[in-house]
Short mmCIF file of C-alpha atoms in Angstrom, two decimals:
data_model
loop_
_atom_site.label_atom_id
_atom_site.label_comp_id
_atom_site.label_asym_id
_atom_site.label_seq_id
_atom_site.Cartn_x
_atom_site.Cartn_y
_atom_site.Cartn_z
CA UNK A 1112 10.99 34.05 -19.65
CA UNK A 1113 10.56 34.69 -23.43
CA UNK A 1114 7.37 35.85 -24.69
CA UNK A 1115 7.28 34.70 -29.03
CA UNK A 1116 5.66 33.72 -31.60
CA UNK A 1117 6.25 31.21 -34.26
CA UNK A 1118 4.45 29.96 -37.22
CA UNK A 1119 4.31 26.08 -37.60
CA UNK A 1120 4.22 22.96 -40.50
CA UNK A 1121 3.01 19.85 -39.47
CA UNK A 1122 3.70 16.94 -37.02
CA UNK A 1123 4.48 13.24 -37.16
CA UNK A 1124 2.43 11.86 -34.22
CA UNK A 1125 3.66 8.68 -33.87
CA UNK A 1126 7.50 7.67 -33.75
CA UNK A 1127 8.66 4.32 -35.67
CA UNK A 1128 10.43 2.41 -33.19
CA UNK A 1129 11.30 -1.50 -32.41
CA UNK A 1130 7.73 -3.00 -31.63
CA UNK A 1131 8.63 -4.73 -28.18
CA UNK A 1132 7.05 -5.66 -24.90
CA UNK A 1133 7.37 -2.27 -22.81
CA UNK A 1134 9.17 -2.35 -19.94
CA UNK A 1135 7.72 0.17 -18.25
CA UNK A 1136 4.49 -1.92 -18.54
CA UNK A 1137 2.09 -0.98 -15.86
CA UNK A 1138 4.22 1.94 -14.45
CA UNK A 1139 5.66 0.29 -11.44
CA UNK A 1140 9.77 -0.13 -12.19
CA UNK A 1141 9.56 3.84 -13.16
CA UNK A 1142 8.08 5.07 -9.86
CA UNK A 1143 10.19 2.82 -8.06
CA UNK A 1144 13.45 4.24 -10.33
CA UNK A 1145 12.06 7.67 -9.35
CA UNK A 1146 11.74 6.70 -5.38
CA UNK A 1147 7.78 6.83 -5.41
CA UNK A 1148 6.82 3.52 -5.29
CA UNK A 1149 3.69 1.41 -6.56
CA UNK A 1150 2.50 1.91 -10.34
CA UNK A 1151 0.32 4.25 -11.71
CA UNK A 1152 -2.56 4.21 -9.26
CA UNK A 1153 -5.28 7.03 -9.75
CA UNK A 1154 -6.73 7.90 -6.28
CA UNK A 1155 -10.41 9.12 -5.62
CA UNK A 1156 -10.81 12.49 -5.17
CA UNK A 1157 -13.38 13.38 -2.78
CA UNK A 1158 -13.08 17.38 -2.88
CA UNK A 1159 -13.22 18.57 -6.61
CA UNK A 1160 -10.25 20.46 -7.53
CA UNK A 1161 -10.63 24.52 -8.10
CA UNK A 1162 -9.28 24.95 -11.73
CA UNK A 1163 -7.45 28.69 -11.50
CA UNK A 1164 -3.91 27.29 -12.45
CA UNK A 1165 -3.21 28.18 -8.44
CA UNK A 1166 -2.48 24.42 -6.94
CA UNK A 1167 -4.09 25.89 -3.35
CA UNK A 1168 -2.02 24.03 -0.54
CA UNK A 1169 -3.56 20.43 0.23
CA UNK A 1170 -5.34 20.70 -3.15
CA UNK A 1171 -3.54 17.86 -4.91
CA UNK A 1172 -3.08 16.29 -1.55
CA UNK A 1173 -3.00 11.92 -1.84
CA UNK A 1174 -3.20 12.27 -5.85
CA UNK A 1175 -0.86 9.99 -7.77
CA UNK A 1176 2.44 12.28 -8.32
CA UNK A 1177 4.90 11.45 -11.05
CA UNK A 1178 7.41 13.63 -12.87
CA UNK A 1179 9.73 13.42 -16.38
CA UNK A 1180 12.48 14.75 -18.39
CA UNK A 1181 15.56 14.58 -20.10
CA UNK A 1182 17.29 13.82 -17.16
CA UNK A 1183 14.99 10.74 -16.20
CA UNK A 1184 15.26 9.95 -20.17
CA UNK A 1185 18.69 10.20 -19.90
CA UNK A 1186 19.29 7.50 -16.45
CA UNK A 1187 16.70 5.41 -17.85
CA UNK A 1188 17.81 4.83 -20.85
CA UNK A 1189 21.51 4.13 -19.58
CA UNK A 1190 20.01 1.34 -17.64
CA UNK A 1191 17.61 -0.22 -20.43
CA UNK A 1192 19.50 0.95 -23.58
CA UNK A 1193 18.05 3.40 -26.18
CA UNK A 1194 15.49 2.40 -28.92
CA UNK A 1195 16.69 5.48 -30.90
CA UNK A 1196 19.40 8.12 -30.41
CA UNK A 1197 19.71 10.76 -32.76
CA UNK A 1198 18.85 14.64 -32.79
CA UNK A 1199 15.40 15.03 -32.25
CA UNK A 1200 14.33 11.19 -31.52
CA UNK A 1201 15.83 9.73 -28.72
CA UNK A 1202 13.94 6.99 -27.17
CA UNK A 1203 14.16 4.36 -24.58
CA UNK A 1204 11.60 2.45 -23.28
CA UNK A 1205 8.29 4.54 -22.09
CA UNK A 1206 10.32 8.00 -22.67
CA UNK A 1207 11.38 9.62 -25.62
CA UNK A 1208 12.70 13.47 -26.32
CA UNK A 1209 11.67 14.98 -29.69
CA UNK A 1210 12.81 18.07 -27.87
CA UNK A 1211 14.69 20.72 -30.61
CA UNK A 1212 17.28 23.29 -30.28
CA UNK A 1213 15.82 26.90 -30.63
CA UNK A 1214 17.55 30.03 -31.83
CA UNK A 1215 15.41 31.60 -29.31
CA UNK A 1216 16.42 29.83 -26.40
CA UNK A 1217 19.63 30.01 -23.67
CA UNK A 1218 22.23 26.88 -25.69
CA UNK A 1219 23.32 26.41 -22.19
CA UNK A 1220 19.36 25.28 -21.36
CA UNK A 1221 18.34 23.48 -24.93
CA UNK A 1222 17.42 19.90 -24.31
CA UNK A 1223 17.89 19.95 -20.77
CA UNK A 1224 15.49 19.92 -17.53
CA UNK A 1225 15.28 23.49 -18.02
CA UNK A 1226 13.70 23.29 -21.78
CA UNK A 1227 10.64 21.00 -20.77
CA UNK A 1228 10.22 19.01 -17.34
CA UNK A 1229 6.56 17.58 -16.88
CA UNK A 1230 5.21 17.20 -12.85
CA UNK A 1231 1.93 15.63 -12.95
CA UNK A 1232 -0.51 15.07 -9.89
CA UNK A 1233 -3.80 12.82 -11.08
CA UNK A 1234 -6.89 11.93 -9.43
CA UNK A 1235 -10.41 10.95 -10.33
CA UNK A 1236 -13.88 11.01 -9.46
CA UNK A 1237 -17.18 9.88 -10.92
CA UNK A 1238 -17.56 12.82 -13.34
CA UNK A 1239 -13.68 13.41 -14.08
CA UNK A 1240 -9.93 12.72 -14.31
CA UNK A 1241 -8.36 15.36 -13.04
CA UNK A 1242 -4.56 16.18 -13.71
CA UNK A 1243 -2.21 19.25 -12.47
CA UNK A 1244 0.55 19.89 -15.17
CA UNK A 1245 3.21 22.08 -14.65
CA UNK A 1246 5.98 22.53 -16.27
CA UNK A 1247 9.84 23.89 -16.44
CA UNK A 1248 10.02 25.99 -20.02
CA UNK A 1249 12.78 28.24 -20.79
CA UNK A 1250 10.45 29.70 -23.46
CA UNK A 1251 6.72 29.89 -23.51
CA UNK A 1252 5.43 30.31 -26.87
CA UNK A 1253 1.51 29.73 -27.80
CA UNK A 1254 0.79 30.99 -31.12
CA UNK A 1255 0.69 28.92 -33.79
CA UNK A 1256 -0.69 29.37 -37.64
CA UNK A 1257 -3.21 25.74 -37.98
CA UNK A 1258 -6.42 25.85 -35.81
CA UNK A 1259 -5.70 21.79 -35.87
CA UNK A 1260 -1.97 22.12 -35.26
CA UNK A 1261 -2.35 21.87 -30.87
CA UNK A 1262 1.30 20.84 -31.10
CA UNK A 1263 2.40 24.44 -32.91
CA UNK A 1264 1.70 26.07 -28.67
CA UNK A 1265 3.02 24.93 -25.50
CA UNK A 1266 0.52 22.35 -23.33
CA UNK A 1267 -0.16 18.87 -23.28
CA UNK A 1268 -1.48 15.92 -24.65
CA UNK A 1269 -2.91 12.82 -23.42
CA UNK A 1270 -3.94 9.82 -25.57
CA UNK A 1271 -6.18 7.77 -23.71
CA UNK A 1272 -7.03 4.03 -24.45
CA UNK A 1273 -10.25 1.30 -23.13
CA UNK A 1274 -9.08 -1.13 -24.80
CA UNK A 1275 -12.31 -0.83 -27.43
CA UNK A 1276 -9.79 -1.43 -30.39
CA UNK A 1277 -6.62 -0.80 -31.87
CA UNK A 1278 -7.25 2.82 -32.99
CA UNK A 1279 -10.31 3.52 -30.58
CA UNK A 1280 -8.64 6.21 -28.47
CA UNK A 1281 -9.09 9.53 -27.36
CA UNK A 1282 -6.54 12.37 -27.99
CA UNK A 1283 -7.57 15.30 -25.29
CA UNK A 1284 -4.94 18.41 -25.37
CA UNK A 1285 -4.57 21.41 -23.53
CA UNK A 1286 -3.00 24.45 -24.78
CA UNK A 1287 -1.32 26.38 -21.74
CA UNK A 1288 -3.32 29.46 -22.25
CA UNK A 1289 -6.51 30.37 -20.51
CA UNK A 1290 -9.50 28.05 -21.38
CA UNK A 1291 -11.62 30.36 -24.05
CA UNK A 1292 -8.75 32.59 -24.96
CA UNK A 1293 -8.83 31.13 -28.22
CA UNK A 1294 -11.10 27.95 -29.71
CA UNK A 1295 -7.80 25.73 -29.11
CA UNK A 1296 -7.83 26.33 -25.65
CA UNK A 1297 -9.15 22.05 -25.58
CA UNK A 1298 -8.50 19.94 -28.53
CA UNK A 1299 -10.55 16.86 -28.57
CA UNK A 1300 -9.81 13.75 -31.39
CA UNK A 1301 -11.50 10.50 -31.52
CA UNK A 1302 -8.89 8.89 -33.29
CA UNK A 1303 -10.97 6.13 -35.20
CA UNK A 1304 -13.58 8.25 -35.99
CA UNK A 1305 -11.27 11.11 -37.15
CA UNK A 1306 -13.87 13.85 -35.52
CA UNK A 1307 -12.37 16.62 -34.18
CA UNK A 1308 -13.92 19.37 -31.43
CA UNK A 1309 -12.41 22.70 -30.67
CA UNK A 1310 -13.68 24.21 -27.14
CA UNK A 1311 -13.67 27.52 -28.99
CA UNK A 1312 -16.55 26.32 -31.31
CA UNK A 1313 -18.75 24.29 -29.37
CA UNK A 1314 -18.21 24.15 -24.88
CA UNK A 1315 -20.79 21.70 -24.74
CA UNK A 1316 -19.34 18.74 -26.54
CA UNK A 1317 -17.06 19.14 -23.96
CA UNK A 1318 -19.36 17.82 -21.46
CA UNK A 1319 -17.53 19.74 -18.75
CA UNK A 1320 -14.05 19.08 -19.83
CA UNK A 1321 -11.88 22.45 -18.60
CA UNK A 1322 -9.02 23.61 -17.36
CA UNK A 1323 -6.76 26.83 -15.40
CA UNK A 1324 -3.81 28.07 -16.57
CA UNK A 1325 -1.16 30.26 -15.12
CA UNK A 1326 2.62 31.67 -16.04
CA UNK A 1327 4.99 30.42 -13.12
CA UNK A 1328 8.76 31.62 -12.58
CA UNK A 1329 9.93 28.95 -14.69
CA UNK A 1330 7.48 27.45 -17.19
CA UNK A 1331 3.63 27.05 -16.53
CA UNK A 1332 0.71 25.40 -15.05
CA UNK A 1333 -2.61 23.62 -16.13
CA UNK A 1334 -4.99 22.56 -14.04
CA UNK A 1335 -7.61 20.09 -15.78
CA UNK A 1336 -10.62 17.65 -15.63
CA UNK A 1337 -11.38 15.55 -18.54
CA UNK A 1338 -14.95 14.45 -19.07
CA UNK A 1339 -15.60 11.03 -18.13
CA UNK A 1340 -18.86 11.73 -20.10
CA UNK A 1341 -17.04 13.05 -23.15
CA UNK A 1342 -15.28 9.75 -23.55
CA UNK A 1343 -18.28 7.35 -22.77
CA UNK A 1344 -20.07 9.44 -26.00
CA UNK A 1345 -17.77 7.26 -28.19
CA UNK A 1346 -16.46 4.46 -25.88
CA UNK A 1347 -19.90 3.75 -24.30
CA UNK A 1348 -18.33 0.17 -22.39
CA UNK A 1349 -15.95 2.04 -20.07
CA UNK A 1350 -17.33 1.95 -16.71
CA UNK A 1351 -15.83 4.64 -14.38
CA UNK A 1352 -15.50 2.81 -11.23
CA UNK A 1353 -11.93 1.70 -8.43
CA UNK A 1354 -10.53 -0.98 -9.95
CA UNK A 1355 -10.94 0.00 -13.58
CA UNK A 1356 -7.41 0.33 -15.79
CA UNK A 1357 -7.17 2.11 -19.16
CA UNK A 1358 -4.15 3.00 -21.62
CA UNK A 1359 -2.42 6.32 -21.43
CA UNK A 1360 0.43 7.82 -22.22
CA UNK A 1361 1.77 11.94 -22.42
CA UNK A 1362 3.07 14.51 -24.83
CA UNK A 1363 4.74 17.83 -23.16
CA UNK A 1364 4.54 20.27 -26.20
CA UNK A 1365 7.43 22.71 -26.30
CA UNK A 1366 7.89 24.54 -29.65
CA UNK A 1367 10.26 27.53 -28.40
CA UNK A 1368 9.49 29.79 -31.32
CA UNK A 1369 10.20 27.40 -33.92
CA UNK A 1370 8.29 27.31 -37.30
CA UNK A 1371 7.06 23.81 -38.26
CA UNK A 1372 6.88 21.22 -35.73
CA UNK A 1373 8.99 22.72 -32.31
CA UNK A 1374 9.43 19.58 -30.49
CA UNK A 1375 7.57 17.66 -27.49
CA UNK A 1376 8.84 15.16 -24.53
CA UNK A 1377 7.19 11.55 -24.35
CA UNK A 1378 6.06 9.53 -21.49
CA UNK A 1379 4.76 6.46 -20.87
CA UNK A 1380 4.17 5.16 -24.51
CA UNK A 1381 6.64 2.01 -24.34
CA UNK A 1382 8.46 1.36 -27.13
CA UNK A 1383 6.73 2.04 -30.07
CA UNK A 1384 3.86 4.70 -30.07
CA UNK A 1385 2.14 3.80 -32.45
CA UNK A 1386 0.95 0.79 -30.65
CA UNK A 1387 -1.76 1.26 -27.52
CA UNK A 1388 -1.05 -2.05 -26.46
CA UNK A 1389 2.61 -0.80 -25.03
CA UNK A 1390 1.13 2.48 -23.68
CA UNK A 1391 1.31 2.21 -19.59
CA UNK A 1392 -1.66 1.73 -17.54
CA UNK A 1393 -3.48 3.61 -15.53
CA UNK A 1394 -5.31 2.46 -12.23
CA UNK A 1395 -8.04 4.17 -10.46
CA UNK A 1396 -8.33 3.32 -7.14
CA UNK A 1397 -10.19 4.24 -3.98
CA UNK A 1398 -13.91 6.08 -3.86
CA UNK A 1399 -16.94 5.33 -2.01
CA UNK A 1400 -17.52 2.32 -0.20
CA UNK A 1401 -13.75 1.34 -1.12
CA UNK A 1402 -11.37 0.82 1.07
CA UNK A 1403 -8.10 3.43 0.89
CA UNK A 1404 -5.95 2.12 -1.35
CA UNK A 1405 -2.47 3.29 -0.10
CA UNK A 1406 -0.74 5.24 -2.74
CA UNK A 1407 3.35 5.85 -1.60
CA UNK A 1408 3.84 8.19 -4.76
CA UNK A 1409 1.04 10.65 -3.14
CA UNK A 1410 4.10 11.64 -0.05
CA UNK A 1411 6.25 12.66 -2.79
CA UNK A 1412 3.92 14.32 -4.04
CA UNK A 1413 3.18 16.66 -1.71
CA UNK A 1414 7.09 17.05 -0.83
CA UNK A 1415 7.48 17.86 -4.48
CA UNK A 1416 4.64 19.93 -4.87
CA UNK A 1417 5.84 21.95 -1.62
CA UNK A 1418 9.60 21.96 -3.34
CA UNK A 1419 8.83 23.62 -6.43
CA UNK A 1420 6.78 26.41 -5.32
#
């Protein structure tokens, strides 16, 4: 794997696209389109998750798995039709590639499953949301030139909405680097607000938010938690509890040594970003005193997570 740096301009967060009911709605005709089954059901995690960017065996075990690239992009849109294809924006329904071709990268691997292929396992409990992220990258790249600019490094992005209002969402990101190694490690933005939080300048606004990071033999791995807390400081009304659905959608950030904005891979966001009404939603399910809520995504999983080690 490639080991560069790149200096960066600036990003256009949110695509233009047709503004449409999303298809992909709750989650439920992608899993089933990928063979898990169900929608996007969060289960309860009753043994936290050690975050050392390791996924120990039966770690993620029962946690909603799902998976996305431009492979799935590619299928999905042939059965749904595209909302945009051209270089650098092609969109159907819930996915879209902003992915770029890179000097620094193998031609034979640009925009394929081997540039940027997400695998996420999610669970919760009553402090966090926890998420395992790895990731097939043909180059890893993490420096950037703007402390604000999370989408100048490789990582992630989620945007996460409770429904308080149109712009009253969360932005969390997570640079794949160690947490610490520099103050950009976590990126927190309260959209409607427009307040900003670097890890690297203040841990404790954080409220416990964190993560583990680790170079694989393709790509890399996060292991996270997002506060629970950290949200509530600015969306007081959500109520962590089973039963309990929320907006969210995913950025895969994959810049390959390219100044200005490098590129990213979309998920979940229906069919026009800029509107949290489309983004798919999120369940949580299970937890004390609830009965197990079965979850046929969490066997493939486990298959997958076995698979790709």
């Amino acid at each position: 794997m490639h080991r560069i740096c790149r200096t960066v301009g600036a990003l256009t967060l949110f695509a233009v696209a047709a503004n449409a009911a999303s298809i992909m709605g709750n989650g439920a005709p992608y899993q089933e389109y990928k063979g898990f089954g169900g929608s996007f059901n969060i289960p309860y995690m009753s043994k936290k998750p050690t975050l050392d960017g390791k996924m120990a065996a039966g770690e993620w075990d029962g946690t909603l798995y799902t998976e996305w690239g431009p492979s799935d992009l590619a299928a999905w849109g042939a059965t749904y039709g595209f909302v945009q294809n051209e270089p650098g924006a092609v969109r159907a329904d819930g996915i879209m590639s902003q992915l770029l071709t890179s000097a620094q990268e193998d031609p034979s691997e640009g925009l394929t499953d081997l540039d940027s292929y997400s695998r996420l396992w999610a669970g919760w409990d009553e402090e966090y949301f926890y998420e395992a992220f790895k990731v097939s990258d043909s180059v890893y790249d993490v420096t950037g030139t703007q402390d604000a600019g999370f989408w100048e490094r490789d990582g992630f992005f989620i945007q996460l909405d409770f429904g308080a209002g149109m712009n009253n969402f969360m932005l969390l990101a997570f640079s794949a680097m160690p947490t610490g190694s520099a103050r950009y490690s976590i990126y927190g933005w309260f959209y409607e607000r427009q307040e900003v939080h670097f890890y690297g300048d203040a841990p404790e606004d954080f409220l416990g938010t964190n993560s583990g990071f680790s170079l694989t033999d393709d790509g890399w791995l996060l292991e996270t938690r997002a506060s629970w807390a950290m949200m509530n400081k600015y969306i007081p009304d959500f109520v962590v509890k089973s039963g309990v659905e929320f907006g969210n959608c995913y950025h895969t950030l994959d810049p390959d040594g390219d100044e200005g904005f490098g590129g990213q891979f979309q998920f979940a966001s229906g069919k026009n970003q800029g509107d949290p009404t489309e983004w798919a939603r999120w369940t949580l399910v299970g937890g004390p005193g609830v009965s197990a809520t079965a979850v046929e995504s969490s066997t493939w999983g486990n298959l997958k997570q076995i698979l790709s080690e």
